């Protein structure tokens, strides 16, 4: 098909064919908007009345952004892989407690079929919405973002609390392109779980969501490492670090659960004027997700 450029009075629209061309274009026009599934940008332009002068369309033309590469250490998911493709891939690999089950489960409740057919995992990460459904899983699983630009070359950044710098912003530079997200393999001693609460089952954003991972010391029920990640409880995807730290070196017994829930309540308490409202409901969802995780984790252990 070849590279394409359309131009109107106000808008330039590029469709590069190779990653090299894409990198060149983004270097030349750092303010150009990369357009993948258009499910965020469409809302920005139509409803929020934001205007962009240049678009770089990456939906279907650049091989590196479309691929899913399985390696010994984990999987690289191309940034332009659609959520429907991601769901189908993860469903085939889903096992109790693994990250694929987690992603496949959450994607059932992500938007609706039409959204999932075009929306991409890269678009979800880069948007950095505080209620993103995938970002808590990326953080909890220790995933990383693979980026490329002409000025910096290639770099890999951990998708952790520092990755999200504020409401809908990340450390990704303006001239950088997300090529893939690397999701590492978890060990047999690790259990990851995710949940979402929204008003409707279909086509609705989360009120609160969570992804929680525990790693056990081999052949023991002692927690070696833990991470509790929440959406809908702050301006960014956040980790409940105090609660996570409390769990380390302990067995997750009913007594420890009670204490952890207490710490979590304090750590994730919301101010009375919190944007989005529903303060008590959101606080109780955060606690209840941890309780549900606990039940599911005990089940996995037995
Ligand atoms: P686009 O709109 O194409 O782009 C979004 C942003 O990412 C833009 O800033 C773009 O420049 C940037 N970008 C995209 N690809 C790259 C790249 N490779 N490198 C650098 N920057 C890039 N979200 C949820 O989390 N859960 C939901 O349940 C949910 N439901 C929705 C329901 C509806 C009806 C709608 C309209 C949206 C919903 N969303 C939801 C939000 C949205 O669908 C997701 O964030 C989606 O993953 C965005 O992907 P996209 O490919 O459409 O992004």
CSV table of C-alpha atoms and ligand atoms in Angstrom, one decimal:
chain,number,residue,atom,x,y,z
A,1,UNK,CA,0.0,0.0,0.0
A,2,UNK,CA,2.9,2.4,0.7
A,3,UNK,CA,3.1,5.4,3.0
A,4,UNK,CA,0.2,7.9,2.6
A,5,UNK,CA,-0.2,11.6,3.4
A,6,UNK,CA,-3.5,13.5,3.2
A,7,UNK,CA,-3.7,17.2,3.6
A,8,UNK,CA,-6.6,19.5,4.1
A,9,UNK,CA,-6.7,23.2,5.0
A,10,UNK,CA,-6.3,22.5,8.7
A,11,UNK,CA,-5.1,18.9,9.1
A,12,UNK,CA,-2.2,16.8,7.9
A,13,UNK,CA,-2.7,13.1,8.2
A,14,UNK,CA,0.2,10.6,7.8
A,15,UNK,CA,0.1,6.8,7.5
A,16,UNK,CA,3.7,5.6,7.6
A,17,UNK,CA,4.6,2.1,6.5
A,18,UNK,CA,7.7,1.4,8.6
A,19,UNK,CA,8.8,2.1,12.1
A,20,UNK,CA,11.8,4.1,10.8
A,21,UNK,CA,9.3,6.4,8.9
A,22,UNK,CA,7.2,6.7,12.0
A,23,UNK,CA,10.2,7.7,14.1
A,24,UNK,CA,11.3,10.2,11.5
A,25,UNK,CA,7.8,11.8,11.4
A,26,UNK,CA,7.5,12.0,15.2
A,27,UNK,CA,11.0,13.6,15.3
A,28,UNK,CA,10.0,16.1,12.7
A,29,UNK,CA,6.6,16.8,14.2
A,30,UNK,CA,6.7,16.0,18.0
A,31,UNK,CA,3.3,17.5,18.5
A,32,UNK,CA,1.7,15.2,15.9
A,33,UNK,CA,-0.9,12.9,17.5
A,34,UNK,CA,-0.4,9.2,17.1
A,35,UNK,CA,-3.7,7.7,16.2
A,36,UNK,CA,-4.4,4.1,17.0
A,37,UNK,CA,-8.0,3.0,17.7
A,38,UNK,CA,-9.2,6.6,18.0
A,39,UNK,CA,-11.4,5.7,21.0
A,40,UNK,CA,-9.8,8.3,23.2
A,41,UNK,CA,-8.8,10.8,20.6
A,42,UNK,CA,-12.3,10.6,19.1
A,43,UNK,CA,-13.8,11.6,22.4
A,44,UNK,CA,-11.2,14.4,22.9
A,45,UNK,CA,-12.0,15.9,19.4
A,46,UNK,CA,-15.7,15.4,19.3
A,47,UNK,CA,-16.7,16.0,22.9
A,48,UNK,CA,-13.9,17.9,24.5
A,49,UNK,CA,-13.4,20.0,21.4
A,50,UNK,CA,-9.7,19.5,21.3
A,51,UNK,CA,-8.0,20.2,18.0
A,52,UNK,CA,-4.9,18.5,16.5
A,53,UNK,CA,-3.2,19.7,13.4
A,54,UNK,CA,-1.3,16.5,12.6
A,55,UNK,CA,-2.1,12.9,13.0
A,56,UNK,CA,0.1,9.9,12.5
A,57,UNK,CA,-2.0,6.8,11.9
A,58,UNK,CA,-0.5,3.6,13.2
A,59,UNK,CA,-3.5,1.2,13.4
A,60,UNK,CA,-2.6,-1.4,10.8
A,61,UNK,CA,0.6,-0.5,8.9
A,62,UNK,CA,3.6,-1.0,11.1
A,63,UNK,CA,4.7,-4.5,11.7
A,64,UNK,CA,6.5,-4.0,15.0
A,65,UNK,CA,3.4,-2.4,16.5
A,66,UNK,CA,1.1,-5.3,15.5
A,67,UNK,CA,3.2,-8.2,16.7
A,68,UNK,CA,2.9,-10.4,19.7
A,69,UNK,CA,6.3,-11.9,20.5
A,70,UNK,CA,6.7,-14.7,22.9
A,71,UNK,CA,10.1,-15.0,24.6
A,72,UNK,CA,11.5,-17.2,27.4
A,73,UNK,CA,11.1,-14.3,29.9
A,74,UNK,CA,7.7,-13.0,28.9
A,75,UNK,CA,5.7,-11.5,26.0
A,76,UNK,CA,6.0,-8.4,24.0
A,77,UNK,CA,2.6,-7.1,23.0
A,78,UNK,CA,2.8,-4.6,20.1
A,79,UNK,CA,1.4,-1.2,21.0
A,80,UNK,CA,-1.2,-1.4,18.2
A,81,UNK,CA,-2.5,-4.8,19.1
A,82,UNK,CA,-6.3,-4.4,19.6
A,83,UNK,CA,-8.0,-5.4,22.8
A,84,UNK,CA,-10.0,-8.1,21.0
A,85,UNK,CA,-6.7,-9.6,19.7
A,86,UNK,CA,-5.2,-9.3,23.2
A,87,UNK,CA,-8.3,-11.0,24.7
A,88,UNK,CA,-8.2,-13.9,22.3
A,89,UNK,CA,-4.5,-14.4,22.9
A,90,UNK,CA,-4.8,-14.3,26.7
A,91,UNK,CA,-7.8,-16.6,26.8
A,92,UNK,CA,-5.7,-19.3,25.2
A,93,UNK,CA,-3.0,-19.0,27.9
A,94,UNK,CA,-5.3,-18.3,30.9
A,95,UNK,CA,-4.6,-20.4,33.9
A,96,UNK,CA,-5.7,-19.9,37.5
A,97,UNK,CA,-3.6,-17.0,39.0
A,98,UNK,CA,-1.6,-16.1,35.9
A,99,UNK,CA,-1.5,-12.7,34.2
A,100,UNK,CA,-3.3,-13.9,31.0
A,101,UNK,CA,-6.4,-15.0,33.0
A,102,UNK,CA,-6.2,-11.6,34.7
A,103,UNK,CA,-6.1,-9.6,31.4
A,104,UNK,CA,-8.7,-11.8,29.7
A,105,UNK,CA,-11.1,-11.5,32.7
A,106,UNK,CA,-10.8,-7.7,32.8
A,107,UNK,CA,-11.2,-7.3,29.1
A,108,UNK,CA,-14.6,-8.9,29.2
A,109,UNK,CA,-15.7,-5.7,31.1
A,110,UNK,CA,-13.6,-3.3,29.0
A,111,UNK,CA,-15.9,-1.0,26.9
A,112,UNK,CA,-18.0,-3.1,24.5
A,113,UNK,CA,-17.1,-5.4,21.6
A,114,UNK,CA,-17.0,-2.4,19.1
A,115,UNK,CA,-14.5,-0.6,21.3
A,116,UNK,CA,-12.4,-3.6,21.9
A,117,UNK,CA,-12.2,-4.3,18.2
A,118,UNK,CA,-10.4,-1.1,17.5
A,119,UNK,CA,-9.0,0.2,20.9
A,120,UNK,CA,-5.3,-0.8,21.5
A,121,UNK,CA,-3.3,-1.7,24.5
A,122,UNK,CA,-0.8,1.1,23.7
A,123,UNK,CA,-3.6,3.7,23.5
A,124,UNK,CA,-4.8,2.6,27.0
A,125,UNK,CA,-1.3,2.8,28.5
A,126,UNK,CA,-0.4,6.2,27.0
A,127,UNK,CA,-3.7,7.8,27.9
A,128,UNK,CA,-2.8,7.0,31.5
A,129,UNK,CA,-6.4,7.4,32.7
A,130,UNK,CA,-6.7,6.9,36.5
A,131,UNK,CA,-9.5,4.4,35.7
A,132,UNK,CA,-7.6,2.5,33.0
A,133,UNK,CA,-8.5,-1.1,33.2
A,134,UNK,CA,-5.2,-2.5,31.9
A,135,UNK,CA,-2.7,-0.2,33.7
A,136,UNK,CA,-3.2,-1.7,37.2
A,137,UNK,CA,-2.4,-5.1,35.7
A,138,UNK,CA,0.7,-3.8,33.9
A,139,UNK,CA,1.9,-2.2,37.2
A,140,UNK,CA,1.1,-5.3,39.3
A,141,UNK,CA,2.7,-7.7,36.9
A,142,UNK,CA,6.0,-5.7,36.7
A,143,UNK,CA,5.5,-4.9,33.0
A,144,UNK,CA,7.6,-2.4,31.0
A,145,UNK,CA,7.1,0.0,28.2
A,146,UNK,CA,9.4,-0.3,25.1
A,147,UNK,CA,9.8,3.2,23.6
A,148,UNK,CA,11.7,4.6,20.6
A,149,UNK,CA,12.6,8.0,19.3
A,150,UNK,CA,15.2,9.5,17.1
A,151,UNK,CA,16.7,11.7,19.9
A,152,UNK,CA,16.9,9.0,22.6
A,153,UNK,CA,17.0,5.8,20.6
A,154,UNK,CA,15.3,2.9,22.3
A,155,UNK,CA,14.6,2.7,26.0
A,156,UNK,CA,12.6,0.4,28.3
A,157,UNK,CA,10.8,1.9,31.3
A,158,UNK,CA,9.2,0.0,34.1
A,159,UNK,CA,5.5,0.6,34.3
A,160,UNK,CA,5.4,1.5,38.0
A,161,UNK,CA,4.1,4.3,40.2
A,162,UNK,CA,6.8,6.7,38.7
A,163,UNK,CA,5.6,6.0,35.2
A,164,UNK,CA,2.4,7.9,35.8
A,165,UNK,CA,3.4,11.5,36.5
A,166,UNK,CA,-0.1,13.0,37.0
A,167,UNK,CA,-3.6,13.0,35.7
A,168,UNK,CA,-3.4,11.4,32.3
A,169,UNK,CA,0.3,12.0,32.0
A,170,UNK,CA,3.3,9.7,31.9
A,171,UNK,CA,7.1,9.9,31.6
A,172,UNK,CA,6.9,9.2,27.8
A,173,UNK,CA,8.5,12.1,26.0
A,174,UNK,CA,6.6,14.0,23.3
A,175,UNK,CA,8.7,12.6,20.4
A,176,UNK,CA,8.6,9.0,21.7
A,177,UNK,CA,6.6,6.1,20.3
A,178,UNK,CA,5.5,3.2,22.4
A,179,UNK,CA,6.4,0.1,20.3
A,180,UNK,CA,5.3,-2.6,22.8
A,181,UNK,CA,4.5,-3.5,26.3
A,182,UNK,CA,6.6,-6.3,27.8
A,183,UNK,CA,4.6,-8.5,30.3
A,184,UNK,CA,7.1,-10.8,32.2
A,185,UNK,CA,6.4,-14.4,33.0
A,186,UNK,CA,5.4,-14.9,36.7
A,187,UNK,CA,6.9,-17.7,38.7
A,188,UNK,CA,4.8,-20.7,40.0
A,189,UNK,CA,4.9,-19.1,43.4
A,190,UNK,CA,3.1,-15.9,42.2
A,191,UNK,CA,-0.6,-15.2,42.1
A,192,UNK,CA,-2.1,-12.3,40.3
A,193,UNK,CA,-5.8,-11.2,40.3
A,194,UNK,CA,-7.7,-8.2,39.0
A,195,UNK,CA,-11.2,-6.8,39.3
A,196,UNK,CA,-13.4,-3.9,38.1
A,197,UNK,CA,-16.6,-2.4,39.4
A,198,UNK,CA,-18.6,-0.2,37.1
A,199,UNK,CA,-22.2,0.8,36.9
A,200,UNK,CA,-22.9,-1.4,33.9
A,201,UNK,CA,-21.4,-4.7,32.8
A,202,UNK,CA,-21.0,-3.6,29.2
A,203,UNK,CA,-19.5,-0.4,27.8
A,204,UNK,CA,-18.7,1.3,31.1
A,205,UNK,CA,-15.7,2.7,32.8
A,206,UNK,CA,-14.6,1.6,36.2
A,207,UNK,CA,-15.6,3.3,39.5
A,208,UNK,CA,-12.7,1.4,41.1
A,209,UNK,CA,-10.5,-1.4,39.7
A,210,UNK,CA,-7.6,-3.3,41.1
A,211,UNK,CA,-4.8,-5.7,40.3
A,212,UNK,CA,-3.1,-7.5,43.2
A,213,UNK,CA,-0.1,-9.9,43.0
A,214,UNK,CA,1.5,-11.9,45.8
A,215,UNK,CA,4.8,-13.8,45.5
A,216,UNK,CA,5.4,-16.6,48.0
A,217,UNK,CA,8.7,-17.9,49.3
A,218,UNK,CA,9.0,-21.3,47.5
A,219,UNK,CA,7.5,-24.2,49.5
A,220,UNK,CA,6.2,-21.8,52.1
A,221,UNK,CA,3.2,-19.6,52.7
A,222,UNK,CA,5.3,-16.6,53.6
A,223,UNK,CA,4.9,-13.6,51.3
A,224,UNK,CA,8.1,-12.7,49.6
A,225,UNK,CA,6.8,-9.8,47.6
A,226,UNK,CA,3.4,-8.1,47.2
A,227,UNK,CA,1.8,-5.3,45.2
A,228,UNK,CA,-1.7,-3.9,45.4
A,229,UNK,CA,-2.5,-1.5,42.6
A,230,UNK,CA,-5.7,0.5,42.3
A,231,UNK,CA,-7.5,2.6,39.7
A,232,UNK,CA,-10.2,5.1,40.6
A,233,UNK,CA,-8.7,6.0,44.0
A,234,UNK,CA,-6.4,8.9,42.9
A,235,UNK,CA,-5.5,11.0,39.9
A,236,UNK,CA,-3.3,8.2,38.6
A,237,UNK,CA,-3.1,4.4,38.9
A,238,UNK,CA,-1.6,4.0,42.4
A,239,UNK,CA,0.0,1.3,44.5
A,240,UNK,CA,-0.9,0.8,48.1
A,241,UNK,CA,2.7,0.6,49.2
A,242,UNK,CA,2.2,0.5,53.0
A,243,UNK,CA,-0.2,-2.4,52.8
A,244,UNK,CA,2.1,-4.2,50.3
A,245,UNK,CA,5.1,-3.7,52.6
A,246,UNK,CA,3.1,-4.9,55.6
A,247,UNK,CA,2.4,-8.2,53.9
A,248,UNK,CA,6.0,-9.1,53.2
A,249,UNK,CA,7.5,-11.9,55.4
A,250,UNK,CA,4.0,-12.8,56.7
A,251,UNK,CA,1.6,-15.6,55.9
A,252,UNK,CA,-1.7,-14.2,54.7
A,253,UNK,CA,-3.8,-15.6,57.5
A,254,UNK,CA,-7.3,-14.3,58.5
A,255,UNK,CA,-5.6,-12.2,61.3
A,256,UNK,CA,-3.1,-10.7,58.9
A,257,UNK,CA,-5.9,-10.0,56.4
A,258,UNK,CA,-7.7,-8.0,59.1
A,259,UNK,CA,-4.7,-6.0,59.9
A,260,UNK,CA,-3.9,-5.4,56.2
A,261,UNK,CA,-7.5,-4.3,55.6
A,262,UNK,CA,-7.1,-1.8,58.4
A,263,UNK,CA,-3.8,-0.4,56.9
A,264,UNK,CA,-5.4,-0.3,53.5
A,265,UNK,CA,-8.4,1.7,54.8
A,266,UNK,CA,-6.0,4.3,56.1
A,267,UNK,CA,-3.8,4.3,53.1
A,268,UNK,CA,-6.5,4.7,50.5
A,269,UNK,CA,-8.9,7.0,52.4
A,270,UNK,CA,-10.4,9.6,50.2
A,271,UNK,CA,-11.0,13.3,51.1
A,272,UNK,CA,-14.7,14.3,51.5
A,273,UNK,CA,-14.5,16.6,48.4
A,274,UNK,CA,-12.8,13.9,46.2
A,275,UNK,CA,-13.4,14.4,42.4
A,276,UNK,CA,-15.9,11.8,41.2
A,277,UNK,CA,-17.7,11.6,44.6
A,278,UNK,CA,-18.9,8.3,46.1
A,279,UNK,CA,-16.2,8.4,48.7
A,280,UNK,CA,-17.4,5.7,51.0
A,281,UNK,CA,-18.4,3.4,48.2
A,282,UNK,CA,-15.0,3.7,46.5
A,283,UNK,CA,-13.2,3.1,49.8
A,284,UNK,CA,-15.3,0.1,50.5
A,285,UNK,CA,-14.7,-1.2,47.0
A,286,UNK,CA,-10.9,-1.0,47.5
A,287,UNK,CA,-11.2,-3.0,50.7
A,288,UNK,CA,-13.6,-5.5,49.3
A,289,UNK,CA,-11.3,-6.1,46.3
A,290,UNK,CA,-8.5,-7.1,48.7
A,291,UNK,CA,-10.9,-9.4,50.6
A,292,UNK,CA,-12.0,-11.0,47.3
A,293,UNK,CA,-8.4,-11.4,46.3
A,294,UNK,CA,-7.7,-13.1,49.6
A,295,UNK,CA,-10.6,-15.6,49.0
A,296,UNK,CA,-9.3,-16.3,45.5
A,297,UNK,CA,-5.7,-16.6,46.7
A,298,UNK,CA,-6.6,-19.1,49.5
A,299,UNK,CA,-8.5,-21.1,46.9
A,300,UNK,CA,-5.4,-21.2,44.6
A,301,UNK,CA,-3.2,-22.2,47.5
A,302,UNK,CA,-5.4,-25.2,48.5
B,1,LIG,P1,-6.3,6.4,20.7
B,1,LIG,O1,-7.5,7.1,20.9
B,1,LIG,O2,-5.9,6.1,19.3
B,1,LIG,O3,-5.0,7.1,21.4
B,1,LIG,C1,-5.0,7.4,22.8
B,1,LIG,C2,-3.7,8.1,23.2
B,1,LIG,O4,-2.6,7.2,23.1
B,1,LIG,C3,-3.4,9.3,22.3
B,1,LIG,O5,-2.8,10.3,23.1
B,1,LIG,C4,-2.4,8.7,21.3
B,1,LIG,O6,-1.6,9.7,20.7
B,1,LIG,C5,-1.6,7.8,22.2
B,1,LIG,N1,-1.0,6.6,21.5
B,1,LIG,C6,-1.7,5.6,20.9
B,1,LIG,N2,-0.7,4.7,20.5
B,1,LIG,C7,0.5,5.2,20.8
B,1,LIG,C8,1.8,4.7,20.5
B,1,LIG,N3,2.1,3.6,19.9
B,1,LIG,N4,2.8,5.5,21.0
B,1,LIG,C9,2.6,6.7,21.6
B,1,LIG,N5,1.4,7.2,21.8
B,1,LIG,C10,0.3,6.4,21.4
B,1,LIG,N6,-10.9,2.5,28.9
B,1,LIG,C11,-10.7,1.6,29.9
B,1,LIG,O7,-9.6,1.5,30.5
B,1,LIG,N7,-11.8,0.8,30.2
B,1,LIG,C12,-13.0,0.8,29.6
B,1,LIG,O8,-13.9,0.0,30.0
B,1,LIG,C13,-13.2,1.8,28.6
B,1,LIG,N8,-14.4,1.9,28.0
B,1,LIG,C14,-14.5,2.8,27.0
B,1,LIG,C15,-15.8,2.9,26.4
B,1,LIG,C16,-16.0,3.8,25.4
B,1,LIG,C17,-17.4,3.9,24.8
B,1,LIG,C18,-15.0,4.7,25.0
B,1,LIG,C19,-15.2,5.7,23.9
B,1,LIG,C20,-13.7,4.6,25.6
B,1,LIG,C21,-13.5,3.6,26.6
B,1,LIG,N9,-12.2,3.5,27.2
B,1,LIG,C22,-12.1,2.6,28.2
B,1,LIG,C23,-11.1,4.4,26.8
B,1,LIG,C24,-10.3,3.9,25.6
B,1,LIG,O9,-11.1,3.0,24.8
B,1,LIG,C25,-9.0,3.1,25.9
B,1,LIG,O10,-8.2,4.0,26.6
B,1,LIG,C26,-8.3,2.6,24.7
B,1,LIG,O11,-7.4,1.5,25.1
B,1,LIG,C27,-7.6,3.6,23.9
B,1,LIG,O12,-6.9,3.0,22.8
B,1,LIG,P2,-7.0,3.6,21.3
B,1,LIG,O13,-6.2,2.7,20.5
B,1,LIG,O14,-8.4,3.9,20.9
B,1,LIG,O15,-6.2,5.0,21.6
